[in-house]
Amino acid sequence: MAKIIVDGTELDVPPDFTLLQAAEQTGAEIPRFCFHERLSIAGNCRMCLVEVKGSPKPVASCAMAVKDLRPGPNGEPPVVITNSPYVKKAREGVMEFLLINHPLDCPICDQGGECDLQDQAMAYGSDASRFAENKRAVEDKYIGPLVKTVMTRCIQCTRCVRFSTEVAGVPDLGSIGRGEDMEITTYLEKAMTSELQGNVIDLCPVGALTSKPYAFAARPWELSKTETIDVMDALGSNIRVDARGREVLRIMPRLNEDVNEEWISDKTRFVWDGLKTQRLDRPYIREAGKLRPATWNEAFTLIAEKVKATKPKKIGAIAGDLASVEDIFALKGLMSNLGVKNLDCRQDGVALDPSFGRASYIFNPGVSGIDTADVILLVGSNPRWEAPVLNARIRKAWRLNGTKVAVIGEQADLTYAYDYLGAGVDTLNGVVDGSHSFSKTLKDAKRAIVIVGQGALIGENGAGVLSLAAKAADAIGSLTDEFSGLAVLHTAASRVGALDLGFVPGEGGLGLAGMLKPKALDVLFLLGADEVDVPAGPFVIYQGTHGDRGAHRADVILPGAAYTEKHGTWVNTEGRVQIGSRATFPPGDAREDWAILRALSDVLGVKLPYDSFAQLRATLYAAYPHMAAADQILAGDVASLKSLAGRGGAVQAGLAFRSSIENFYFSNPIARASALMAECATLAAGGKLEAAE
Amino acid sequence: MSVRRLAAVQPESFAFTPENVKWAKGIIAKYPEGRQASAVISLLWKAQEQHGGWLPEPAIRAVADMLGMAYIRVLEVATFYTMFALQPVGKHFVQVCGTTPCLLRGADKLMHVCEKVIGHQNHVTEDGQLSWLEVECLGSCSNAPMAQINYDYFEDLDPESFEKLLDDLRNDRPVKPGPQVERACSGPVGGPTTLLDQSLYDGSVVGSWKKRFDETKAAKEAATVQAATEAAKPKETSPGEKQAAKQPTDKTKGA
Ligand code: SF4
Ligand code: FES
Ligand code: FES
């Protein structure tokens, strides 16, 4: 620890703290443009100047470490002053220079109202310019369909360049030219290819990089801001949904160190246009092969008729990937009241099962556990597309901590270097029995994480592979009481919650594969389940939000609420219970899903025992107490993983693993309805073609 | 300096010649594993040389691929350093210094000559022989005004000599690099004015300092020897003298 005096307060801080960090400990506010906690230090904007006693010039506090200051003549701690007139004058000088070439077009700038330059100009700007010459102007650059550029506004802080190079790991952006002619661009104005590129919009302290889809849509102060949870992947990124009236206008990340830090993927950020198109806004009934609008009553009556005409054994229900815990709980209640045991939530047919214990299907080390891992083994997973923000975290560990990454499965570009061990089961077996050359590295590691992707767990080999992965984790010493290194990476936001609730076949019930066999069922209830192919035969009730695959097959459609339109709980891949809130209302006649199920239960004569959302939650919490602990993880227990390792199971030799995500931009019905995601997908496909040439 | 952009018309492709590839490998090998990017400037420079004095876009990609760098990283370097010409240049690429000392000595007139003979900046004459650019100080201010043409400096120019120089270059006549007036390097015009003594250069004074040094040393030694012999003589020094010699030491001790 090093001593330092900031504004008269003596502090004890780690010696590698910067002056800016030290000053913040006292509550002093230091203005900044280029400095960002999660990026390397550039020290090029000079806005953070402070006075250091004994220094002939003001010092850029973001780039000076406490340990680099000399003590006073008698060994007193160095003295830093952040609020003297000298400092103010220095910063005013910097601001004046910054504004020389800034267009001052705030009235037509989308950043207006949430602009760092605007805010800091209030504190350090002057009311008039002494600059009579021509301002420089910079041509706008095309850098893709997501980020709009007005490059004349750029103040060359290089945050965007550092982000794409360091955090995203896709060095698209760069600064060309020098001095006054420096410009930010991509190589020959190609579209950026990072799946995290939207974050540069938040990072850009001015209005140079703004959201293209949100361009000229609203001012920040007109928007209602709702803090909620993302469902585009199973990470459960914390987001803020900004809406005006009934319309979601943009989605921004919220800070959560344990989950998404402050990043979100482009799918999370830009999927909102999909919330407006292809929406199911009233019930439909299929008549003579065609869907026709209907009333709720008609729809419910028809369902009741069909349900009454068959036996519980011939009824099934599948929960989709975006459903909230409450929805699934209500559906499960309804089904058990009907005596139905044919339930499943594993649309992709993975072999995860709550009976193996919670530890068998969650990301045991936790997302933040990645930061302290020394080796990470990816089994049948491509985190870049399955959970981009998590991938950025692995990249961070690889980059800053020297964490080693190894892959069994597909050889894909993950934005970091890794040891490629092999394609599938045989390699994993080699790791288990220690015959693989990499086993030693894994064994020597103190905290090795084995990340198992859904791709490895699909199909009849799934159970065997899961057990094998647990065995591998055990063999390398990652299953101990303090540290459990088996991490299941989900792709569906609803999955862990559904498994927690036991939304899997009851005794003698059919699973997904059984239910989808022709003639297996008479009535099938899909709760937003769009990833399954239902054969001809059963009467399909689809409750969901978008006219996607499920709705096309449906005989009755019940319009539900999307994730931004309801209160709900989602449990992320690490088993963290997170609570989302409603930002807007569902369109037209659509209703919140739990309410639909509750109403339907009444019509079916098996009324669910709650009349309000609060009552539902109380019932839920009584049955599953851990759901009440928001933001907490109910840890799985290692013993169950050990017994999982011992279970074994048939695995076909030579089986190769593939990631379960085929197209990142089309992984759920909302994304498939989004024109923007379609554009991104086309671009990504084009990008791949180009690379192959 | 204006905004530097890649040329609008670019060649289809670029590849180093086998010799240059070999040379490049040698350069890359100088840097430790994982630090190959350090070779970027050398390679870009070689590419520019090979490509007739300017750097085409495919060369930027070729260098990036060789060094495992992102294209944008190499573009950053190529656009940052003005020594990389991004636009085609003439066979003789004239860089006229326009910084203060040269300007005070008439660089503006040289630039007028360029305008007249070649045309505006960054424009290659039809015969492909000449193009010019105003640059910042090239470090030859004592011979201002000056211009760098390809690898040579042409100094102490005036409009007439410069125009003639350009004409000679255009017609591939031999030219003399360096000062264009009577002067050796940056020595005084019209020959030297100091250090004229010819003996300075005929070797006769070689080692004179050593001689002087030896002489002084010998004299000193002689003096010591003499003193020693005198001290060896019995009791010739008076007691008073001895005391005086001792006194300062005593005083210091007492203080
Ligand atoms: S575009 Fe924005 S983030 Fe990038 S350098 Fe310019 S001001 Fe900084
Ligand atoms: S914040 Fe310190 S120089 Fe930019
Ligand atoms: S000013 Fe022209 S060479 Fe220095």
Short mmCIF file of N, CA and C and ligand atoms in Angstrom, two decimals, chain A residues 20 30-36 41-49 59-64 94 157 159 162, ligand 2:
data_model
loop_
_atom_site.label_atom_id
_atom_site.label_comp_id
_atom_site.label_asym_id
_atom_site.label_seq_id
_atom_site.Cartn_x
_atom_site.Cartn_y
_atom_site.Cartn_z
N LEU A 20 -6.09 8.94 -10.71
CA LEU A 20 -7.52 9.09 -10.90
C LEU A 20 -8.29 8.15 -9.99
N ILE A 30 -13.25 13.31 -11.27
CA ILE A 30 -12.25 13.72 -12.25
C ILE A 30 -12.88 13.58 -13.64
N PRO A 31 -12.93 14.64 -14.39
CA PRO A 31 -13.50 14.52 -15.73
C PRO A 31 -12.59 13.69 -16.62
N ARG A 32 -13.14 13.03 -17.59
CA ARG A 32 -12.32 12.16 -18.44
C ARG A 32 -13.02 11.93 -19.76
N PHE A 33 -12.26 11.62 -20.77
CA PHE A 33 -12.84 11.15 -22.03
C PHE A 33 -12.22 9.83 -22.45
N CYS A 34 -10.90 9.78 -22.41
CA CYS A 34 -10.27 8.59 -22.97
C CYS A 34 -10.19 7.46 -21.96
N PHE A 35 -10.13 7.78 -20.68
CA PHE A 35 -9.96 6.74 -19.67
C PHE A 35 -11.22 5.92 -19.51
N HIS A 36 -11.03 4.60 -19.44
CA HIS A 36 -12.15 3.71 -19.14
C HIS A 36 -11.62 2.54 -18.34
N ILE A 41 -4.92 2.09 -20.81
CA ILE A 41 -4.82 3.54 -20.60
C ILE A 41 -4.20 4.18 -21.83
N ALA A 42 -4.85 5.22 -22.34
CA ALA A 42 -4.30 5.89 -23.51
C ALA A 42 -3.69 7.24 -23.11
N GLY A 43 -4.35 7.93 -22.22
CA GLY A 43 -3.83 9.22 -21.75
C GLY A 43 -3.73 10.26 -22.84
N ASN A 44 -4.70 10.29 -23.75
CA ASN A 44 -4.55 11.22 -24.86
C ASN A 44 -5.55 12.37 -24.88
N CYS A 45 -6.52 12.39 -23.96
CA CYS A 45 -7.48 13.49 -24.04
C CYS A 45 -7.09 14.64 -23.13
N ARG A 46 -6.34 14.35 -22.09
CA ARG A 46 -5.81 15.34 -21.13
C ARG A 46 -6.89 16.02 -20.29
N MET A 47 -8.08 15.48 -20.28
CA MET A 47 -9.14 16.15 -19.53
C MET A 47 -8.99 15.91 -18.03
N CYS A 48 -8.23 14.88 -17.67
CA CYS A 48 -8.20 14.46 -16.28
C CYS A 48 -7.05 15.12 -15.52
N LEU A 49 -6.56 16.23 -16.01
CA LEU A 49 -5.40 16.87 -15.39
C LEU A 49 -5.63 17.19 -13.91
N VAL A 59 -0.69 17.13 -14.32
CA VAL A 59 -0.42 15.74 -14.64
C VAL A 59 -1.71 15.04 -15.04
N ALA A 60 -1.66 14.22 -16.09
CA ALA A 60 -2.83 13.44 -16.50
C ALA A 60 -3.03 12.33 -15.47
N SER A 61 -4.07 12.46 -14.68
CA SER A 61 -4.20 11.57 -13.52
C SER A 61 -4.52 10.13 -13.92
N CYS A 62 -5.06 9.93 -15.11
CA CYS A 62 -5.42 8.57 -15.50
C CYS A 62 -4.20 7.76 -15.87
N ALA A 63 -3.12 8.44 -16.20
CA ALA A 63 -1.97 7.74 -16.73
C ALA A 63 -0.79 7.75 -15.77
N MET A 64 -0.98 8.31 -14.59
CA MET A 64 0.13 8.39 -13.64
C MET A 64 -0.19 7.49 -12.45
N VAL A 94 -7.83 22.51 -21.87
CA VAL A 94 -8.02 21.29 -22.64
C VAL A 94 -9.37 21.32 -23.35
N CYS A 157 -10.50 9.97 -28.75
CA CYS A 157 -10.14 9.39 -27.46
C CYS A 157 -9.64 7.96 -27.64
N ARG A 159 -11.26 5.26 -27.50
CA ARG A 159 -11.92 4.21 -26.71
C ARG A 159 -12.47 3.12 -27.61
N ARG A 162 -9.73 0.85 -28.83
CA ARG A 162 -9.24 -0.03 -27.78
C ARG A 162 -10.28 -1.09 -27.45
S1 FES C 2 -8.73 10.65 -19.15
FE1 FES C 2 -6.69 11.03 -18.64
S2 FES C 2 -5.86 11.71 -20.49
FE2 FES C 2 -7.88 11.16 -21.06
#
